């Protein structure tokens, strides 16, 4: 399989741009996050940008693997689910950090978890590696949901 550099770069850039835009819209709120009560398992704030950058790169590479499967019957559907979950992912930090709507953010995150699971299933049916590359994203999002729920419980 030859690497299609332009397609790879575009697929890597899309989730990074979504994450970057979200970070730009919420960066002022990070100081607020430091002041809220958090569960004991909450990592330091410096962990989040590192983990999210890795996850966005995995998302992009995974999407590239699906994108290049031109004849796959579920390709279009899988890429639509991917796009929708990216949009839902973009909104979550706005709910959590900007609006400080912790419960709404948690419910939103549950919807994101469903979308991620559906995306993994579709990606696996097209190219197994593409689906497996999304597992860290699913696991981190489950952790984020637990953290989000804990923040809500401790600050309501």
mmCIF file of C-alpha atoms in Angstrom:
data_model
loop_
_atom_site.group_PDB
_atom_site.id
_atom_site.type_symbol
_atom_site.label_atom_id
_atom_site.label_comp_id
_atom_site.label_asym_id
_atom_site.label_seq_id
_atom_site.Cartn_x
_atom_site.Cartn_y
_atom_site.Cartn_z
ATOM 1 C CA UNK A 1 0.000 0.000 0.000
ATOM 2 C CA UNK A 2 1.470 3.334 -1.014
ATOM 3 C CA UNK A 3 1.058 6.320 1.260
ATOM 4 C CA UNK A 4 -0.952 9.172 -0.201
ATOM 5 C CA UNK A 5 0.888 12.023 1.523
ATOM 6 C CA UNK A 6 -1.642 14.773 0.754
ATOM 7 C CA UNK A 7 -4.577 12.664 1.989
ATOM 8 C CA UNK A 8 -2.613 11.653 5.089
ATOM 9 C CA UNK A 9 -1.733 15.264 5.944
ATOM 10 C CA UNK A 10 -5.314 16.435 5.435
ATOM 11 C CA UNK A 11 -6.649 13.605 7.592
ATOM 12 C CA UNK A 12 -4.122 14.418 10.328
ATOM 13 C CA UNK A 13 -4.851 18.151 10.118
ATOM 14 C CA UNK A 14 -8.638 17.859 10.485
ATOM 15 C CA UNK A 15 -8.802 16.488 14.047
ATOM 16 C CA UNK A 16 -5.833 18.622 15.104
ATOM 17 C CA UNK A 17 -7.656 21.711 13.813
ATOM 18 C CA UNK A 18 -10.845 20.712 15.645
ATOM 19 C CA UNK A 19 -8.908 20.193 18.868
ATOM 20 C CA UNK A 20 -6.924 23.377 18.358
ATOM 21 C CA UNK A 21 -10.044 25.453 17.763
ATOM 22 C CA UNK A 22 -11.669 24.002 20.846
ATOM 23 C CA UNK A 23 -8.548 24.719 22.898
ATOM 24 C CA UNK A 24 -8.460 28.311 21.651
ATOM 25 C CA UNK A 25 -12.070 28.802 22.714
ATOM 26 C CA UNK A 26 -11.518 27.347 26.172
ATOM 27 C CA UNK A 27 -7.944 28.255 27.120
ATOM 28 C CA UNK A 28 -9.084 31.065 29.443
ATOM 29 C CA UNK A 29 -11.214 28.583 31.352
ATOM 30 C CA UNK A 30 -8.303 26.367 32.341
ATOM 31 C CA UNK A 31 -7.551 28.636 35.296
ATOM 32 C CA UNK A 32 -11.108 28.064 36.467
ATOM 33 C CA UNK A 33 -10.647 24.298 36.134
ATOM 34 C CA UNK A 34 -7.697 24.458 38.511
ATOM 35 C CA UNK A 35 -9.998 25.945 41.173
ATOM 36 C CA UNK A 36 -12.803 23.356 41.051
ATOM 37 C CA UNK A 37 -12.880 20.302 43.262
ATOM 38 C CA UNK A 38 -11.731 17.252 41.318
ATOM 39 C CA UNK A 39 -11.718 13.518 42.014
ATOM 40 C CA UNK A 40 -8.502 12.088 43.443
ATOM 41 C CA UNK A 41 -7.763 10.390 40.120
ATOM 42 C CA UNK A 42 -7.691 13.684 38.174
ATOM 43 C CA UNK A 43 -4.369 14.078 36.373
ATOM 44 C CA UNK A 44 -2.506 17.388 36.345
ATOM 45 C CA UNK A 45 -3.739 19.838 33.717
ATOM 46 C CA UNK A 46 -0.535 19.480 31.705
ATOM 47 C CA UNK A 47 -1.491 15.906 30.806
ATOM 48 C CA UNK A 48 -4.567 16.874 28.790
ATOM 49 C CA UNK A 49 -2.968 18.644 25.801
ATOM 50 C CA UNK A 50 -0.387 15.888 25.444
ATOM 51 C CA UNK A 51 -2.953 13.084 25.513
ATOM 52 C CA UNK A 52 -5.382 14.917 23.225
ATOM 53 C CA UNK A 53 -2.675 15.649 20.658
ATOM 54 C CA UNK A 54 -1.782 11.956 20.533
ATOM 55 C CA UNK A 55 -5.445 10.968 20.303
ATOM 56 C CA UNK A 56 -6.140 13.479 17.516
ATOM 57 C CA UNK A 57 -3.154 12.140 15.566
ATOM 58 C CA UNK A 58 -4.443 8.577 16.009
ATOM 59 C CA UNK A 59 -7.899 9.730 14.882
ATOM 60 C CA UNK A 60 -6.438 11.349 11.792
ATOM 61 C CA UNK A 61 -4.346 8.337 10.838
ATOM 62 C CA UNK A 62 -7.285 6.045 11.450
ATOM 63 C CA UNK A 63 -9.525 8.226 9.263
ATOM 64 C CA UNK A 64 -6.844 8.179 6.581
ATOM 65 C CA UNK A 65 -6.891 4.364 6.605
ATOM 66 C CA UNK A 66 -10.653 4.442 6.063
ATOM 67 C CA UNK A 67 -10.508 7.288 3.540
ATOM 68 C CA UNK A 68 -8.132 5.326 1.316
ATOM 69 C CA UNK A 69 -10.449 2.296 1.163
ATOM 70 C CA UNK A 70 -12.298 3.751 -1.839
ATOM 71 C CA UNK A 71 -14.366 0.648 -2.598
ATOM 72 C CA UNK A 72 -15.427 -0.145 0.966
ATOM 73 C CA UNK A 73 -19.242 -0.222 1.120
ATOM 74 C CA UNK A 74 -19.453 1.458 4.546
ATOM 75 C CA UNK A 75 -16.763 4.059 3.885
ATOM 76 C CA UNK A 76 -19.102 7.020 3.461
ATOM 77 C CA UNK A 77 -21.171 6.092 6.519
ATOM 78 C CA UNK A 78 -18.047 5.568 8.623
ATOM 79 C CA UNK A 79 -16.604 8.933 7.633
ATOM 80 C CA UNK A 80 -19.920 10.660 8.429
ATOM 81 C CA UNK A 81 -19.953 9.120 11.900
ATOM 82 C CA UNK A 82 -16.326 10.205 12.270
ATOM 83 C CA UNK A 83 -17.229 13.780 11.304
ATOM 84 C CA UNK A 84 -20.220 13.860 13.652
ATOM 85 C CA UNK A 85 -18.196 12.554 16.585
ATOM 86 C CA UNK A 86 -15.544 15.197 15.876
ATOM 87 C CA UNK A 87 -18.243 17.888 16.034
ATOM 88 C CA UNK A 88 -19.595 16.446 19.281
ATOM 89 C CA UNK A 89 -16.040 16.262 20.619
ATOM 90 C CA UNK A 90 -15.561 19.949 19.732
ATOM 91 C CA UNK A 91 -18.624 21.008 21.739
ATOM 92 C CA UNK A 92 -17.820 19.105 24.942
ATOM 93 C CA UNK A 93 -15.054 21.461 26.195
ATOM 94 C CA UNK A 94 -17.311 24.418 25.497
ATOM 95 C CA UNK A 95 -19.977 22.901 27.732
ATOM 96 C CA UNK A 96 -17.545 21.830 30.435
ATOM 97 C CA UNK A 97 -15.029 24.680 30.544
ATOM 98 C CA UNK A 98 -16.816 27.716 29.112
ATOM 99 C CA UNK A 99 -20.406 27.109 30.198
ATOM 100 C CA UNK A 100 -19.359 25.206 33.329
ATOM 101 C CA UNK A 101 -22.381 23.004 32.723
ATOM 102 C CA UNK A 102 -20.827 19.889 34.222
ATOM 103 C CA UNK A 103 -23.916 17.692 34.129
ATOM 104 C CA UNK A 104 -24.812 18.694 30.561
ATOM 105 C CA UNK A 105 -21.189 18.076 29.560
ATOM 106 C CA UNK A 106 -21.339 14.609 31.138
ATOM 107 C CA UNK A 107 -24.525 13.712 29.225
ATOM 108 C CA UNK A 108 -22.931 15.107 26.046
ATOM 109 C CA UNK A 109 -19.893 12.933 26.714
ATOM 110 C CA UNK A 110 -22.107 9.851 27.019
ATOM 111 C CA UNK A 111 -23.446 10.613 23.531
ATOM 112 C CA UNK A 112 -19.860 10.980 22.326
ATOM 113 C CA UNK A 113 -19.004 7.562 23.775
ATOM 114 C CA UNK A 114 -21.814 5.991 21.767
ATOM 115 C CA UNK A 115 -20.593 7.712 18.601
ATOM 116 C CA UNK A 116 -17.017 6.588 19.229
ATOM 117 C CA UNK A 117 -18.179 2.983 19.707
ATOM 118 C CA UNK A 118 -20.216 3.108 16.484
ATOM 119 C CA UNK A 119 -17.261 4.648 14.668
ATOM 120 C CA UNK A 120 -14.920 1.916 15.935
ATOM 121 C CA UNK A 121 -17.345 -0.751 14.729
ATOM 122 C CA UNK A 122 -17.622 0.808 11.279
ATOM 123 C CA UNK A 123 -13.892 1.463 11.002
ATOM 124 C CA UNK A 124 -13.123 -2.151 11.983
ATOM 125 C CA UNK A 125 -15.445 -3.438 9.279
ATOM 126 C CA UNK A 126 -13.555 -1.376 6.697
ATOM 127 C CA UNK A 127 -10.034 -1.790 8.016
ATOM 128 C CA UNK A 128 -9.409 -3.463 11.351
ATOM 129 C CA UNK A 129 -6.343 -1.367 12.170
ATOM 130 C CA UNK A 130 -8.381 1.826 11.698
ATOM 131 C CA UNK A 131 -10.853 0.701 14.332
ATOM 132 C CA UNK A 132 -8.207 -0.525 16.753
ATOM 133 C CA UNK A 133 -6.402 2.824 16.555
ATOM 134 C CA UNK A 134 -9.536 4.401 18.057
ATOM 135 C CA UNK A 135 -9.477 2.237 21.205
ATOM 136 C CA UNK A 136 -7.228 4.666 23.144
ATOM 137 C CA UNK A 137 -9.681 7.460 22.277
ATOM 138 C CA UNK A 138 -12.580 5.400 23.611
ATOM 139 C CA UNK A 139 -10.696 4.524 26.807
ATOM 140 C CA UNK A 140 -9.622 8.124 27.403
ATOM 141 C CA UNK A 141 -13.175 9.320 26.776
ATOM 142 C CA UNK A 142 -14.487 6.815 29.343
ATOM 143 C CA UNK A 143 -11.907 8.173 31.784
ATOM 144 C CA UNK A 144 -12.956 11.733 30.869
ATOM 145 C CA UNK A 145 -16.597 10.820 31.529
ATOM 146 C CA UNK A 146 -15.704 9.493 34.988
ATOM 147 C CA UNK A 147 -13.669 12.630 35.673
ATOM 148 C CA UNK A 148 -16.474 14.864 34.366
ATOM 149 C CA UNK A 149 -19.029 13.065 36.532
ATOM 150 C CA UNK A 150 -16.748 13.397 39.541
ATOM 151 C CA UNK A 151 -16.324 17.121 38.956
ATOM 152 C CA UNK A 152 -20.082 17.491 38.710
ATOM 153 C CA UNK A 153 -20.636 15.556 41.965
ATOM 154 C CA UNK A 154 -18.026 17.544 43.846
ATOM 155 C CA UNK A 155 -19.120 20.984 42.604
ATOM 156 C CA UNK A 156 -22.908 20.913 42.412
#
